[in-house]
PDB file of C-alpha atoms in Angstrom:
ATOM      1  CA  MET A   1     -50.249  34.805 -15.169  1.00 69.00           C
ATOM      2  CA  LYS A   2     -48.022  31.606 -14.978  1.00 85.00           C
ATOM      3  CA  PRO A   3     -50.130  28.425 -14.916  1.00 89.00           C
ATOM      4  CA  ASN A   4     -51.037  26.739 -11.486  1.00 89.00           C
ATOM      5  CA  TYR A   5     -49.375  23.078 -12.523  1.00 92.00           C
ATOM      6  CA  ILE A   6     -50.774  21.812  -9.039  1.00 93.00           C
ATOM      7  CA  GLY A   7     -54.651  22.591 -10.263  1.00 92.00           C
ATOM      8  CA  ILE A   8     -53.735  21.299 -13.572  1.00 94.00           C
ATOM      9  CA  VAL A   9     -52.898  17.901 -12.260  1.00 95.00           C
ATOM     10  CA  GLY A  10     -55.984  18.021 -10.207  1.00 95.00           C
ATOM     11  CA  GLY A  11     -58.382  18.421 -13.195  1.00 95.00           C
ATOM     12  CA  ILE A  12     -56.564  15.582 -15.057  1.00 96.00           C
ATOM     13  CA  LEU A  13     -56.526  13.019 -12.485  1.00 96.00           C
ATOM     14  CA  ALA A  14     -60.340  14.053 -12.290  1.00 95.00           C
ATOM     15  CA  PHE A  15     -60.491  13.092 -16.064  1.00 96.00           C
ATOM     16  CA  ILE A  16     -58.414  10.072 -15.489  1.00 96.00           C
ATOM     17  CA  SER A  17     -60.818   8.767 -12.699  1.00 95.00           C
ATOM     18  CA  LEU A  18     -63.778   8.803 -15.279  1.00 95.00           C
ATOM     19  CA  ALA A  19     -62.077   5.619 -17.136  1.00 95.00           C
ATOM     20  CA  LEU A  20     -61.837   3.335 -14.040  1.00 95.00           C
ATOM     21  CA  PRO A  21     -64.249   1.615 -11.971  1.00 94.00           C
ATOM     22  CA  TRP A  22     -65.631   2.993  -9.088  1.00 94.00           C
ATOM     23  CA  TRP A  23     -66.895  -0.025  -7.011  1.00 93.00           C
ATOM     24  CA  THR A  24     -66.469  -3.584  -7.395  1.00 92.00           C
ATOM     25  CA  LEU A  25     -68.095  -6.587  -6.387  1.00 88.00           C
ATOM     26  CA  SER A  26     -66.099  -9.913  -6.289  1.00 88.00           C
ATOM     27  CA  MET A  27     -67.413 -13.356  -6.129  1.00 84.00           C
ATOM     28  CA  SER A  28     -66.371 -16.678  -6.057  1.00 85.00           C
ATOM     29  CA  THR A  29     -67.724 -20.065  -5.220  1.00 83.00           C
ATOM     30  CA  THR A  30     -66.305 -22.432  -2.687  1.00 74.00           C
ATOM     31  CA  GLY A  31     -66.852 -25.966  -4.499  1.00 71.00           C
ATOM     32  CA  VAL A  32     -65.946 -24.832  -7.811  1.00 72.00           C
ATOM     33  CA  PRO A  33     -63.619 -22.174  -8.591  1.00 76.00           C
ATOM     34  CA  ILE A  34     -65.399 -19.699 -10.388  1.00 79.00           C
ATOM     35  CA  SER A  35     -65.260 -16.312 -10.056  1.00 81.00           C
ATOM     36  CA  VAL A  36     -66.860 -13.209 -11.523  1.00 82.00           C
ATOM     37  CA  ASP A  37     -66.447  -9.615 -10.838  1.00 86.00           C
ATOM     38  CA  VAL A  38     -69.338  -6.821 -11.445  1.00 87.00           C
ATOM     39  CA  SER A  39     -67.222  -3.632 -12.084  1.00 89.00           C
ATOM     40  CA  VAL A  40     -69.126   0.061 -11.739  1.00 90.00           C
ATOM     41  CA  TYR A  41     -68.031   2.980 -13.746  1.00 90.00           C
ATOM     42  CA  LEU A  42     -69.628   5.720 -14.405  1.00 91.00           C
ATOM     43  CA  TYR A  43     -70.725   5.013 -17.822  1.00 88.00           C
ATOM     44  CA  GLN A  44     -71.456   1.460 -17.257  1.00 86.00           C
ATOM     45  CA  VAL A  45     -71.763  -1.594 -15.374  1.00 85.00           C
ATOM     46  CA  THR A  46     -69.573  -4.342 -16.392  1.00 83.00           C
ATOM     47  CA  THR A  47     -68.906  -8.112 -15.805  1.00 83.00           C
ATOM     48  CA  ALA A  48     -68.520 -11.269 -16.987  1.00 75.00           C
ATOM     49  CA  GLY A  49     -71.131 -13.632 -18.271  1.00 65.00           C
ATOM     50  CA  LEU A  50     -74.010 -12.321 -15.785  1.00 67.00           C
ATOM     51  CA  THR A  51     -76.566  -9.788 -16.378  1.00 64.00           C
ATOM     52  CA  VAL A  52     -76.498  -6.896 -14.277  1.00 70.00           C
ATOM     53  CA  THR A  53     -79.349  -5.079 -13.915  1.00 73.00           C
ATOM     54  CA  MET A  54     -79.157  -1.196 -11.889  1.00 77.00           C
ATOM     55  CA  ASP A  55     -80.424   1.727 -12.016  1.00 82.00           C
ATOM     56  CA  VAL A  56     -77.034   4.035 -12.504  1.00 86.00           C
ATOM     57  CA  TRP A  57     -78.619   7.583 -12.429  1.00 90.00           C
ATOM     58  CA  TYR A  58     -76.167   8.561  -9.698  1.00 93.00           C
ATOM     59  CA  ALA A  59     -73.234   7.224 -12.077  1.00 93.00           C
ATOM     60  CA  TRP A  60     -74.413  10.270 -14.704  1.00 94.00           C
ATOM     61  CA  ALA A  61     -75.150  12.469 -12.096  1.00 95.00           C
ATOM     62  CA  ALA A  62     -71.235  11.629 -10.466  1.00 96.00           C
ATOM     63  CA  LEU A  63     -70.234  11.599 -14.456  1.00 95.00           C
ATOM     64  CA  ALA A  64     -71.278  15.047 -15.344  1.00 96.00           C
ATOM     65  CA  LEU A  65     -69.713  16.717 -11.721  1.00 96.00           C
ATOM     66  CA  ALA A  66     -66.515  15.147 -12.577  1.00 96.00           C
ATOM     67  CA  ILE A  67     -65.999  15.898 -15.951  1.00 96.00           C
ATOM     68  CA  ILE A  68     -67.537  19.756 -14.877  1.00 97.00           C
ATOM     69  CA  GLY A  69     -64.653  19.674 -11.796  1.00 96.00           C
ATOM     70  CA  GLY A  70     -61.975  18.648 -14.161  1.00 95.00           C
ATOM     71  CA  LEU A  71     -62.730  21.448 -16.856  1.00 96.00           C
ATOM     72  CA  LEU A  72     -62.962  23.803 -13.616  1.00 95.00           C
ATOM     73  CA  GLY A  73     -59.731  22.815 -12.544  1.00 94.00           C
ATOM     74  CA  ILE A  74     -58.014  23.066 -15.959  1.00 94.00           C
ATOM     75  CA  VAL A  75     -59.047  26.341 -16.913  1.00 94.00           C
ATOM     76  CA  GLY A  76     -58.825  27.505 -13.225  1.00 92.00           C
ATOM     77  CA  SER A  77     -54.944  27.055 -13.272  1.00 91.00           C
ATOM     78  CA  VAL A  78     -54.609  29.037 -16.411  1.00 90.00           C
ATOM     79  CA  THR A  79     -57.026  32.139 -15.765  1.00 89.00           C
ATOM     80  CA  ALA A  80     -57.045  35.178 -13.894  1.00 84.00           C
ATOM     81  CA  LEU A  81     -60.261  33.358 -11.585  1.00 83.00           C
ATOM     82  CA  GLY A  82     -58.568  30.738 -10.760  1.00 83.00           C
ATOM     83  CA  ARG A  83     -58.741  30.321  -6.972  1.00 87.00           C
ATOM     84  CA  LYS A  84     -62.665  30.653  -7.287  1.00 92.00           C
ATOM     85  CA  LEU A  85     -62.713  27.971 -10.325  1.00 93.00           C
ATOM     86  CA  LEU A  86     -60.327  25.658  -8.624  1.00 93.00           C
ATOM     87  CA  ILE A  87     -62.829  25.663  -5.621  1.00 94.00           C
ATOM     88  CA  ALA A  88     -65.827  25.097  -7.410  1.00 95.00           C
ATOM     89  CA  GLY A  89     -64.018  22.403  -9.280  1.00 94.00           C
ATOM     90  CA  GLY A  90     -62.669  20.643  -6.097  1.00 95.00           C
ATOM     91  CA  VAL A  91     -66.253  21.092  -4.972  1.00 96.00           C
ATOM     92  CA  LEU A  92     -68.089  19.783  -7.999  1.00 96.00           C
ATOM     93  CA  ALA A  93     -65.477  16.331  -7.627  1.00 95.00           C
ATOM     94  CA  LEU A  94     -66.222  16.346  -3.939  1.00 96.00           C
ATOM     95  CA  LEU A  95     -70.012  16.274  -4.915  1.00 97.00           C
ATOM     96  CA  SER A  96     -69.701  13.550  -7.620  1.00 96.00           C
ATOM     97  CA  ILE A  97     -68.093  11.116  -5.062  1.00 96.00           C
ATOM     98  CA  ILE A  98     -70.627  11.982  -2.487  1.00 96.00           C
ATOM     99  CA  ILE A  99     -73.629  11.464  -5.048  1.00 96.00           C
ATOM    100  CA  PHE A 100     -71.708   8.187  -6.269  1.00 96.00           C
ATOM    101  CA  ALA A 101     -71.602   6.902  -2.896  1.00 95.00           C
ATOM    102  CA  ALA A 102     -75.068   7.760  -1.542  1.00 95.00           C
ATOM    103  CA  GLY A 103     -76.872   6.475  -5.109  1.00 94.00           C
ATOM    104  CA  LEU A 104     -74.956   3.307  -4.722  1.00 93.00           C
ATOM    105  CA  GLN A 105     -75.818   2.751  -1.290  1.00 93.00           C
ATOM    106  CA  ASN A 106     -79.471   3.148  -1.664  1.00 91.00           C
ATOM    107  CA  GLU A 107     -79.626   1.170  -5.352  1.00 89.00           C
ATOM    108  CA  LEU A 108     -77.397  -1.828  -3.219  1.00 87.00           C
ATOM    109  CA  SER A 109     -80.393  -1.558  -0.566  1.00 88.00           C
ATOM    110  CA  LYS A 110     -82.782  -2.882  -2.937  1.00 86.00           C
ATOM    111  CA  ILE A 111     -80.901  -6.652  -3.555  1.00 80.00           C
ATOM    112  CA  PRO A 112     -82.581  -9.397  -1.524  1.00 76.00           C
ATOM    113  CA  VAL A 113     -79.315 -10.330  -0.084  1.00 72.00           C
ATOM    114  CA  THR A 114     -78.998  -8.268   3.114  1.00 76.00           C
ATOM    115  CA  GLY A 115     -75.200  -7.123   3.961  1.00 79.00           C
ATOM    116  CA  ILE A 116     -73.799  -5.827   0.558  1.00 84.00           C
ATOM    117  CA  GLY A 117     -72.783  -2.185   0.854  1.00 87.00           C
ATOM    118  CA  LEU A 118     -70.070  -0.334  -0.251  1.00 89.00           C
ATOM    119  CA  PHE A 119     -67.469  -1.931   1.834  1.00 91.00           C
ATOM    120  CA  SER A 120     -68.610  -5.280   2.577  1.00 88.00           C
ATOM    121  CA  SER A 121     -68.033  -9.271   2.405  1.00 89.00           C
ATOM    122  CA  GLY A 122     -69.784 -12.048   3.567  1.00 86.00           C
ATOM    123  CA  SER A 123     -71.547 -15.486   2.300  1.00 84.00           C
ATOM    124  CA  TYR A 124     -74.700 -16.299   0.560  1.00 80.00           C
ATOM    125  CA  SER A 125     -75.979 -19.961  -0.438  1.00 79.00           C
ATOM    126  CA  TYR A 126     -78.375 -19.868  -2.996  1.00 72.00           C
ATOM    127  CA  MET A 127     -79.699 -23.536  -4.432  1.00 75.00           C
ATOM    128  CA  GLY A 128     -76.664 -25.166  -2.565  1.00 76.00           C
ATOM    129  CA  VAL A 129     -74.112 -23.153  -3.797  1.00 75.00           C
ATOM    130  CA  SER A 130     -72.244 -20.802  -1.407  1.00 80.00           C
ATOM    131  CA  LEU A 131     -70.930 -17.625  -2.841  1.00 82.00           C
ATOM    132  CA  ASN A 132     -68.693 -15.832  -1.155  1.00 86.00           C
ATOM    133  CA  TYR A 133     -68.103 -12.057  -1.883  1.00 87.00           C
ATOM    134  CA  SER A 134     -66.760  -8.698  -1.045  1.00 91.00           C
ATOM    135  CA  THR A 135     -67.222  -5.415  -2.530  1.00 92.00           C
ATOM    136  CA  TYR A 136     -65.110  -2.116  -2.115  1.00 93.00           C
ATOM    137  CA  LEU A 137     -65.302   1.126  -3.395  1.00 95.00           C
ATOM    138  CA  SER A 138     -62.697   1.000  -6.190  1.00 94.00           C
ATOM    139  CA  PHE A 139     -59.550   3.230  -7.893  1.00 95.00           C
ATOM    140  CA  GLY A 140     -61.976   5.752  -9.861  1.00 95.00           C
ATOM    141  CA  PHE A 141     -63.700   6.653  -6.760  1.00 96.00           C
ATOM    142  CA  TRP A 142     -60.418   7.558  -4.470  1.00 96.00           C
ATOM    143  CA  LEU A 143     -58.454   9.106  -7.536  1.00 96.00           C
ATOM    144  CA  ALA A 144     -61.687  11.615  -7.889  1.00 96.00           C
ATOM    145  CA  LEU A 145     -61.412  12.216  -3.958  1.00 97.00           C
ATOM    146  CA  VAL A 146     -57.637  12.685  -4.675  1.00 97.00           C
ATOM    147  CA  ALA A 147     -58.098  14.964  -7.602  1.00 96.00           C
ATOM    148  CA  ALA A 148     -60.555  17.235  -5.315  1.00 96.00           C
ATOM    149  CA  ILE A 149     -58.272  17.640  -2.640  1.00 96.00           C
ATOM    150  CA  ILE A 150     -55.486  18.507  -4.836  1.00 96.00           C
ATOM    151  CA  MET A 151     -57.916  21.412  -6.634  1.00 94.00           C
ATOM    152  CA  PHE A 152     -58.485  22.744  -3.228  1.00 95.00           C
ATOM    153  CA  VAL A 153     -54.738  22.613  -2.139  1.00 94.00           C
ATOM    154  CA  ALA A 154     -54.343  24.540  -5.916  1.00 92.00           C
ATOM    155  CA  SER A 155     -56.721  27.086  -4.556  1.00 91.00           C
ATOM    156  CA  ARG A 156     -54.612  27.859  -1.481  1.00 89.00           C
ATOM    157  CA  LYS A 157     -51.459  28.253  -3.897  1.00 79.00           C
ATOM    158  CA  LYS A 158     -50.683  32.220  -4.547  1.00 70.00           C
ATOM    159  CA  PRO A 159     -50.285  32.615  -8.460  1.00 58.00           C
ATOM    160  CA  ALA A 160     -46.859  33.661  -9.185  1.00 59.00           C
ATOM    161  CA  PRO A 161     -46.376  36.893 -11.310  1.00 62.00           C
ATOM    162  CA  ILE A 162     -45.108  37.028 -14.449  1.00 62.00           C
ATOM    163  CA  VAL A 163     -41.823  39.348 -14.104  1.00 68.00           C
ATOM    164  CA  PRO A 164     -40.827  40.484 -17.816  1.00 74.00           C
ATOM    165  CA  THR A 165     -37.199  40.515 -18.447  1.00 79.00           C
ATOM    166  CA  PRO A 166     -35.176  43.067 -19.738  1.00 80.00           C
ATOM    167  CA  PRO A 167     -33.890  43.580 -22.972  1.00 80.00           C
ATOM    168  CA  PRO A 168     -30.451  42.372 -23.578  1.00 82.00           C
ATOM    169  CA  PRO A 169     -27.716  45.173 -23.365  1.00 82.00           C
ATOM    170  CA  SER A 170     -27.338  46.981 -26.469  1.00 81.00           C
ATOM    171  CA  VAL A 171     -23.722  46.277 -27.968  1.00 80.00           C
ATOM    172  CA  PRO A 172     -21.869  49.374 -29.499  1.00 78.00           C
ATOM    173  CA  THR A 173     -21.414  49.595 -32.893  1.00 70.00           C
TER     174      THR A 173
END
């Protein structure tokens, strides 16, 4: 059986999405030129100079689903069970972004600042300092969505049978 290169690309993109941030909060002040970005990866929350405490159970769940989905996408592209494994990989990649978005939104609803969500922007005054913020789902999230779509597309592709090449003609001696 010939490999399904579209499915392999989908699996690889699922793995690349793991190395990229899935959500970002950008903050800046109006008076003093200070800006801080908080990025949520599936395995950590990073920022410069601030301590961020978040319960990221949803990120760990999404990480596991994305890894398994990527593996199924690649394995399904090179085995006889290709179609079923590619569909399962696409479903798991899709579930990873749904669980991440739902879990993150639940966690953000616990923040005492109203209005912070998956996509939001606004300002917040704290001790006389005005903070402007914007939040958005970042590259890793969207790449995982693209990986899921590609795996679904690859599952629709009919496998091309390998046609054996005839032996070369014999040369009379």
